[in-house]
GROMACS .gro file of C-alpha atoms in nm:
model
  321
    1PHE     CA    1   9.626   5.948   5.366
    2THR     CA    2   9.728   5.858   5.013
    3ILE     CA    3   9.667   6.102   4.729
    4THR     CA    4   9.690   6.081   4.349
    5PRO     CA    5   9.686   6.433   4.201
    6ASN     CA    6   9.531   6.507   3.863
    7MET     CA    7   9.510   6.849   3.692
    8THR     CA    8   9.617   7.178   3.847
    9GLN     CA    9   9.355   7.451   3.891
   10ALA     CA   10   9.345   7.830   3.905
   11GLY     CA   11   9.254   7.871   4.272
   12TRP     CA   12   9.355   7.707   4.597
   13GLY     CA   13   9.293   7.330   4.571
   14GLN     CA   14   9.158   7.209   4.902
   15ILE     CA   15   9.263   6.860   5.017
   16ALA     CA   16   9.207   6.815   5.392
   17HIS     CA   17   9.079   7.037   5.671
   18VAL     CA   18   9.047   6.943   6.039
   19THR     CA   19   8.858   7.213   6.230
   20THR     CA   20   8.660   7.282   6.544
   21GLY     CA   21   8.440   7.513   6.335
   22GLY     CA   22   8.508   7.762   6.060
   23ASN     CA   23   8.784   7.817   5.809
   24CYS     CA   24   9.042   8.041   5.980
   25CYS     CA   25   9.224   8.160   6.191
   26GLY     CA   26   9.150   8.070   6.554
   27TYR     CA   27   9.331   7.784   6.726
   28GLY     CA   28   9.168   7.458   6.617
   29GLN     CA   29   9.040   7.586   6.282
   30ARG     CA   30   9.336   7.439   6.091
   31SER     CA   31   9.466   7.140   6.286
   32PRO     CA   32   9.587   7.055   6.028
   33ALA     CA   33   9.468   7.183   5.690
   34ILE     CA   34   9.622   7.108   5.349
   35TRP     CA   35   9.587   7.265   5.003
   36PHE     CA   36   9.763   7.283   4.669
   37PHE     CA   37   9.885   7.634   4.591
   38PRO     CA   38   9.698   7.791   4.294
   39ASN     CA   39   9.810   7.664   3.951
   40THR     CA   40  10.042   7.406   4.111
   41ARG     CA   41  10.052   7.071   4.288
   42THR     CA   42  10.273   7.222   4.561
   43LEU     CA   43  10.150   7.148   4.914
   44TYR     CA   44  10.047   7.425   5.152
   45VAL     CA   45  10.027   7.267   5.497
   46VAL     CA   46   9.902   7.454   5.806
   47ASP     CA   47   9.897   7.321   6.161
   48GLY     CA   48   9.773   7.585   6.400
   49HIS     CA   49   9.852   7.627   6.770
   50PRO     CA   50   9.735   7.873   7.040
   51SER     CA   51   9.997   8.133   6.944
   52ASN     CA   52   9.911   8.118   6.571
   53GLY     CA   53   9.604   7.934   6.444
   54ASN     CA   54   9.725   7.959   6.082
   55ASP     CA   55  10.094   7.862   6.112
   56GLU     CA   56  10.240   7.704   5.798
   57VAL     CA   57  10.457   7.396   5.855
   58CYS     CA   58  10.680   7.434   5.547
   59SER     CA   59  10.825   7.740   5.379
   60GLY     CA   60  10.986   7.827   5.047
   61SER     CA   61  11.177   7.544   4.885
   62GLU     CA   62  11.075   7.300   5.162
   63ARG     CA   63  10.721   7.280   5.024
   64PRO     CA   64  10.680   6.948   4.837
   65THR     CA   65  10.550   6.948   4.480
   66LEU     CA   66  10.363   6.634   4.372
   67GLU     CA   67  10.352   6.492   4.020
   68LYS     CA   68  10.037   6.416   3.822
   69ASP     CA   69   9.903   6.057   3.832
   70ILE     CA   70  10.154   5.942   4.098
   71THR     CA   71  10.026   5.817   4.434
   72TYR     CA   72  10.185   5.956   4.750
   73LEU     CA   73  10.152   5.885   5.122
   74ILE     CA   74  10.107   6.214   5.313
   75GLU     CA   75  10.151   6.229   5.692
   76VAL     CA   76  10.121   6.527   5.925
   77VAL     CA   77  10.249   6.434   6.271
   78SER     CA   78  10.181   6.684   6.551
   79HIS     CA   79  10.320   6.687   6.906
   80PRO     CA   80  10.295   6.961   7.169
   81ASP     CA   81  10.640   7.091   7.071
   82SER     CA   82  10.658   7.020   6.695
   83THR     CA   83  10.482   6.942   6.365
   84THR     CA   84  10.634   6.725   6.091
   85LEU     CA   85  10.527   6.670   5.730
   86LEU     CA   86  10.631   6.340   5.571
   87VAL     CA   87  10.587   6.238   5.208
   88ASP     CA   88  10.628   5.864   5.138
   89GLY     CA   89  10.785   5.824   5.483
   90VAL     CA   90  11.049   6.094   5.430
   91THR     CA   91  11.049   6.408   5.646
   92ARG     CA   92  11.007   6.713   5.422
   93CYS     CA   93  10.936   6.983   5.682
   94HIS     CA   94  10.970   7.008   6.062
   95GLU     CA   95  10.871   7.307   6.271
   96ALA     CA   96  10.899   7.365   6.644
   97ARG     CA   97  10.593   7.460   6.848
   98ASP     CA   98  10.560   7.635   7.186
   99GLY     CA   99  10.425   7.329   7.368
  100ASP     CA  100  10.102   7.510   7.452
  101ARG     CA  101   9.855   7.296   7.258
  102GLU     CA  102   9.518   7.224   7.419
  103VAL     CA  103   9.270   6.943   7.371
  104LEU     CA  104   9.028   7.025   7.086
  105HIS     CA  105   8.659   6.930   7.105
  106ASP     CA  106   8.378   6.889   6.849
  107VAL     CA  107   8.626   6.850   6.564
  108LYS     CA  108   8.522   6.794   6.202
  109VAL     CA  109   8.736   6.632   5.933
  110TYR     CA  110   8.678   6.745   5.572
  111PHE     CA  111   8.820   6.605   5.245
  112SER     CA  112   8.776   6.876   5.115
  113ASP     CA  113   8.629   7.170   5.310
  114PRO     CA  114   8.323   7.393   5.245
  115TRP     CA  115   8.527   7.714   5.200
  116HIS     CA  116   8.746   7.633   4.898
  117SER     CA  117   8.728   7.449   4.567
  118PRO     CA  118   8.842   7.088   4.604
  119ALA     CA  119   9.176   6.981   4.460
  120ASP     CA  120   9.153   6.757   4.153
  121ALA     CA  121   9.279   6.437   4.313
  122GLU     CA  122   9.180   6.092   4.440
  123VAL     CA  123   9.236   6.009   4.807
  124SER     CA  124   9.229   5.687   5.009
  125ASP     CA  125   9.333   5.536   5.344
  126VAL     CA  126   9.256   5.840   5.560
  127ILE     CA  127   9.376   5.757   5.913
  128MET     CA  128   9.395   5.968   6.230
  129THR     CA  129   9.563   5.906   6.565
  130GLY     CA  130   9.526   6.100   6.890
  131LEU     CA  131   9.147   6.081   6.903
  132LEU     CA  132   9.001   6.073   7.256
  133LEU     CA  133   8.678   5.894   7.167
  134SER     CA  134   8.462   5.761   7.448
  135SER     CA  135   8.260   5.563   7.192
  136PRO     CA  136   8.286   5.498   6.818
  137PRO     CA  137   8.175   5.790   6.601
  138PRO     CA  138   7.825   5.763   6.455
  139SER     CA  139   7.791   5.619   6.108
  140PRO     CA  140   7.732   5.880   5.839
  141PRO     CA  141   7.372   5.908   5.724
  142PRO     CA  142   7.282   5.684   5.431
  143ARG     CA  143   7.314   5.843   5.089
  144ALA     CA  144   6.980   5.953   4.952
  145PRO     CA  145   6.852   5.723   4.680
  146ALA     CA  146   6.862   5.850   4.324
  147VAL     CA  147   6.518   5.908   4.173
  148PRO     CA  148   6.497   5.923   3.790
  149LEU     CA  149   6.246   6.183   3.668
  150THR     CA  150   6.264   6.104   3.295
  151SER     CA  151   6.319   5.824   3.048
  152GLY     CA  152   6.461   5.893   2.706
  153THR     CA  153   6.576   6.217   2.548
  154PHE     CA  154   6.356   6.525   2.509
  155LYS     CA  155   6.389   6.879   2.375
  156LEU     CA  156   6.357   7.157   2.632
  157SER     CA  157   6.021   7.334   2.618
  158ARG     CA  158   5.854   7.608   2.819
  159SER     CA  159   5.660   7.505   3.133
  160ASN     CA  160   5.768   7.141   3.098
  161GLU     CA  161   5.693   7.013   3.449
  162LEU     CA  162   5.867   6.681   3.519
  163ALA     CA  163   5.751   6.634   3.879
  164THR     CA  164   5.541   6.812   4.139
  165GLY     CA  165   5.457   6.788   4.509
  166LEU     CA  166   5.811   6.691   4.613
  167THR     CA  167   5.965   6.733   4.957
  168LEU     CA  168   6.334   6.825   4.933
  169SER     CA  169   6.575   6.758   5.220
  170THR     CA  170   6.862   6.990   5.319
  171SER     CA  171   7.106   6.776   5.115
  172TYR     CA  172   7.007   6.708   4.754
  173SER     CA  173   7.138   6.685   4.401
  174LEU     CA  174   7.014   6.734   4.046
  175SER     CA  175   7.189   6.572   3.752
  176PHE     CA  176   7.114   6.542   3.379
  177THR     CA  177   7.280   6.515   3.041
  178ILE     CA  178   7.245   6.801   2.795
  179THR     CA  179   7.336   6.850   2.429
  180PRO     CA  180   7.325   7.224   2.341
  181ASN     CA  181   7.224   7.347   1.998
  182MET     CA  182   7.197   7.711   1.881
  183ILE     CA  183   7.244   8.012   2.107
  184GLN     CA  184   6.958   8.259   2.151
  185ALA     CA  185   6.915   8.628   2.230
  186GLY     CA  186   6.758   8.596   2.577
  187TRP     CA  187   6.811   8.384   2.885
  188GLY     CA  188   6.777   8.014   2.794
  189SER     CA  189   6.607   7.824   3.076
  190ILE     CA  190   6.731   7.468   3.128
  191ALA     CA  191   6.618   7.353   3.473
  192HIS     CA  192   6.424   7.514   3.755
  193VAL     CA  193   6.341   7.353   4.090
  194THR     CA  194   6.100   7.574   4.284
  195THR     CA  195   5.845   7.578   4.565
  196ASP     CA  196   5.645   7.847   4.385
  197GLY     CA  197   5.743   8.123   4.150
  198ASN     CA  198   6.050   8.237   3.964
  199CYS     CA  199   6.251   8.447   4.213
  200CYS     CA  200   6.384   8.538   4.469
  201ASN     CA  201   6.265   8.379   4.795
  202TYR     CA  202   6.435   8.075   4.945
  203GLY     CA  203   6.308   7.773   4.755
  204HIS     CA  204   6.237   7.959   4.431
  205ARG     CA  205   6.571   7.850   4.277
  206SER     CA  206   6.689   7.528   4.442
  207PRO     CA  207   6.858   7.497   4.199
  208ALA     CA  208   6.787   7.676   3.870
  209ILE     CA  209   7.004   7.675   3.556
  210TRP     CA  210   7.012   7.890   3.240
  211PHE     CA  211   7.239   7.980   2.952
  212PHE     CA  212   7.342   8.346   2.960
  213PRO     CA  213   7.195   8.544   2.666
  214ASN     CA  214   7.379   8.493   2.335
  215THR     CA  215   7.601   8.222   2.484
  216ARG     CA  216   7.611   7.860   2.599
  217THR     CA  217   7.766   7.969   2.931
  218LEU     CA  218   7.592   7.823   3.237
  219TYR     CA  219   7.426   8.047   3.496
  220VAL     CA  220   7.363   7.829   3.801
  221VAL     CA  221   7.171   7.949   4.109
  222ASP     CA  222   7.119   7.753   4.430
  223GLY     CA  223   6.933   7.962   4.684
  224HIS     CA  224   6.943   7.942   5.062
  225PRO     CA  225   6.761   8.129   5.343
  226SER     CA  226   7.014   8.417   5.342
  227ASN     CA  227   6.992   8.464   4.962
  228GLY     CA  228   6.729   8.288   4.753
  229ASN     CA  229   6.907   8.387   4.429
  230ASP     CA  230   7.272   8.306   4.510
  231GLU     CA  231   7.484   8.217   4.207
  232VAL     CA  232   7.716   7.917   4.251
  233CYS     CA  233   7.983   8.023   3.999
  234SER     CA  234   8.129   8.361   3.915
  235GLY     CA  235   8.330   8.515   3.634
  236SER     CA  236   8.573   8.279   3.467
  237GLU     CA  237   8.447   7.983   3.675
  238ARG     CA  238   8.125   7.966   3.472
  239PRO     CA  239   8.146   7.672   3.227
  240THR     CA  240   8.076   7.729   2.858
  241LEU     CA  241   7.939   7.430   2.666
  242GLU     CA  242   8.002   7.351   2.300
  243LYS     CA  243   7.735   7.293   2.036
  244ASP     CA  244   7.636   6.931   1.961
  245ILE     CA  245   7.848   6.787   2.247
  246THR     CA  246   7.675   6.596   2.527
  247TYR     CA  247   7.764   6.687   2.888
  248LEU     CA  248   7.675   6.549   3.229
  249ILE     CA  249   7.571   6.836   3.460
  250GLU     CA  250   7.545   6.785   3.839
  251VAL     CA  251   7.449   7.031   4.111
  252VAL     CA  252   7.524   6.885   4.456
  253SER     CA  253   7.389   7.078   4.755
  254HIS     CA  254   7.461   7.026   5.125
  255PRO     CA  255   7.367   7.250   5.418
  256ASP     CA  256   7.712   7.411   5.410
  257SER     CA  257   7.803   7.409   5.038
  258THR     CA  258   7.695   7.380   4.674
  259THR     CA  259   7.910   7.226   4.399
  260LEU     CA  260   7.868   7.231   4.021
  261LEU     CA  261   8.029   6.943   3.830
  262VAL     CA  262   8.056   6.904   3.453
  263ASP     CA  263   8.141   6.553   3.331
  264GLY     CA  264   8.237   6.460   3.688
  265VAL     CA  265   8.485   6.749   3.731
  266THR     CA  266   8.419   7.020   3.990
  267ARG     CA  267   8.388   7.356   3.816
  268CYS     CA  268   8.251   7.572   4.100
  269HIS     CA  269   8.219   7.526   4.477
  270GLU     CA  270   8.061   7.778   4.713
  271ALA     CA  271   8.018   7.772   5.091
  272ARG     CA  272   7.674   7.812   5.245
  273ASP     CA  273   7.568   7.919   5.595
  274GLY     CA  274   7.432   7.578   5.698
  275ASP     CA  275   7.082   7.720   5.748
  276ARG     CA  276   6.895   7.528   5.479
  277GLU     CA  277   6.543   7.408   5.560
  278VAL     CA  278   6.333   7.125   5.420
  279LEU     CA  279   6.136   7.246   5.116
  280HIS     CA  280   5.779   7.129   5.050
  281ASP     CA  281   5.550   7.121   4.744
  282VAL     CA  282   5.847   7.144   4.509
  283LYS     CA  283   5.812   7.142   4.129
  284VAL     CA  284   6.082   7.044   3.878
  285TYR     CA  285   6.075   7.220   3.538
  286PHE     CA  286   6.284   7.153   3.222
  287SER     CA  287   6.240   7.439   3.128
  288ASP     CA  288   6.043   7.687   3.341
  289PRO     CA  289   5.731   7.897   3.267
  290TRP     CA  290   5.909   8.233   3.312
  291HIS     CA  291   6.181   8.220   3.044
  292SER     CA  292   6.230   8.095   2.692
  293PRO     CA  293   6.371   7.741   2.684
  294ALA     CA  294   6.733   7.687   2.592
  295ASP     CA  295   6.781   7.519   2.254
  296ALA     CA  296   6.904   7.181   2.377
  297GLU     CA  297   6.816   6.814   2.424
  298VAL     CA  298   6.817   6.667   2.774
  299SER     CA  299   6.804   6.315   2.916
  300ASP     CA  300   6.863   6.117   3.236
  301VAL     CA  301   6.724   6.373   3.482
  302ILE     CA  302   6.793   6.237   3.831
  303MET     CA  303   6.742   6.385   4.178
  304THR     CA  304   6.854   6.276   4.523
  305GLY     CA  305   6.743   6.410   4.859
  306LEU     CA  306   6.371   6.359   4.799
  307LEU     CA  307   6.178   6.274   5.116
  308ASP     CA  308   5.888   6.123   4.919
  309SER     CA  309   5.812   5.979   4.579
  310PRO     CA  310   5.755   6.230   4.300
  311SER     CA  311   5.400   6.283   4.179
  312PRO     CA  312   5.353   6.284   3.804
  313PRO     CA  313   5.281   6.628   3.656
  314PRO     CA  314   4.943   6.698   3.497
  315PRO     CA  315   4.913   6.573   3.137
  316ARG     CA  316   5.035   6.800   2.860
  317TRP     CA  317   4.767   6.797   2.591
  318PRO     CA  318   4.857   6.827   2.223
  319ALA     CA  319   4.834   7.177   2.078
  320SER     CA  320   4.531   7.074   1.873
  321PHE     CA  321   4.334   6.950   2.173
   0.00000   0.00000   0.00000
């Protein structure tokens, strides 16, 4: 594949992961798998074998470091008795193997995987050899259409129901632009997608977003059957927004992961168990009935993964009615 790296990041930056199932460390779980080391653009390349399912190909000074905004051709070439890493056609690492490889079945190819934050990079021309396919692989499912839920800009208000009666598939997304204003003492509700109620069953927060009290730091929850109130970010990962600046917020959920993006950049990525279920009778609030609204303006609320057309919410009568 070709790769053009961008910014470094604090944690492991996942690039590619070929696995029979799971992250590590049985044979077939990293065949191969590639990351950037934390805070670098130095490649960490693993190509497992029966004796060691997590065997690194390079070591020490052999590990290539890539430069920002330069495009490279990366090749990992595996034989029963060796693995070679090439960068732009030049061998950078070569390691002998025991010759005991076995055929691997039911293999998945990720760019990047569900268990780590993705590297900040663009990739193209992903090619594999050595595939024993009896027929072409199935086409990926079509991307769910984007459904706009608003037009124009509005100020967040309590119990503001944008849509009701939705059916939400196991892969969905919620995106919107937000311009924060003043901070407030309590939790500031921004968005809340729920089957019924505030917390904490599966479907009650799918997703839900607040500002932490006395801050403009995002608290993002995307529940699943094992934990209906599972936070996507933690600690220093949580993004803090600035006053009077407009941001694009996206929460992208798949059966095996949830990702939070701010202005198109991944800020948090968390693995899930793959046990999501279709959710019915879903409501979308900006903001919810259970918390004070955040002081912010919002526009361009869009969802994907809806298995039906949204029903309009009941009319909101003027206060004097």
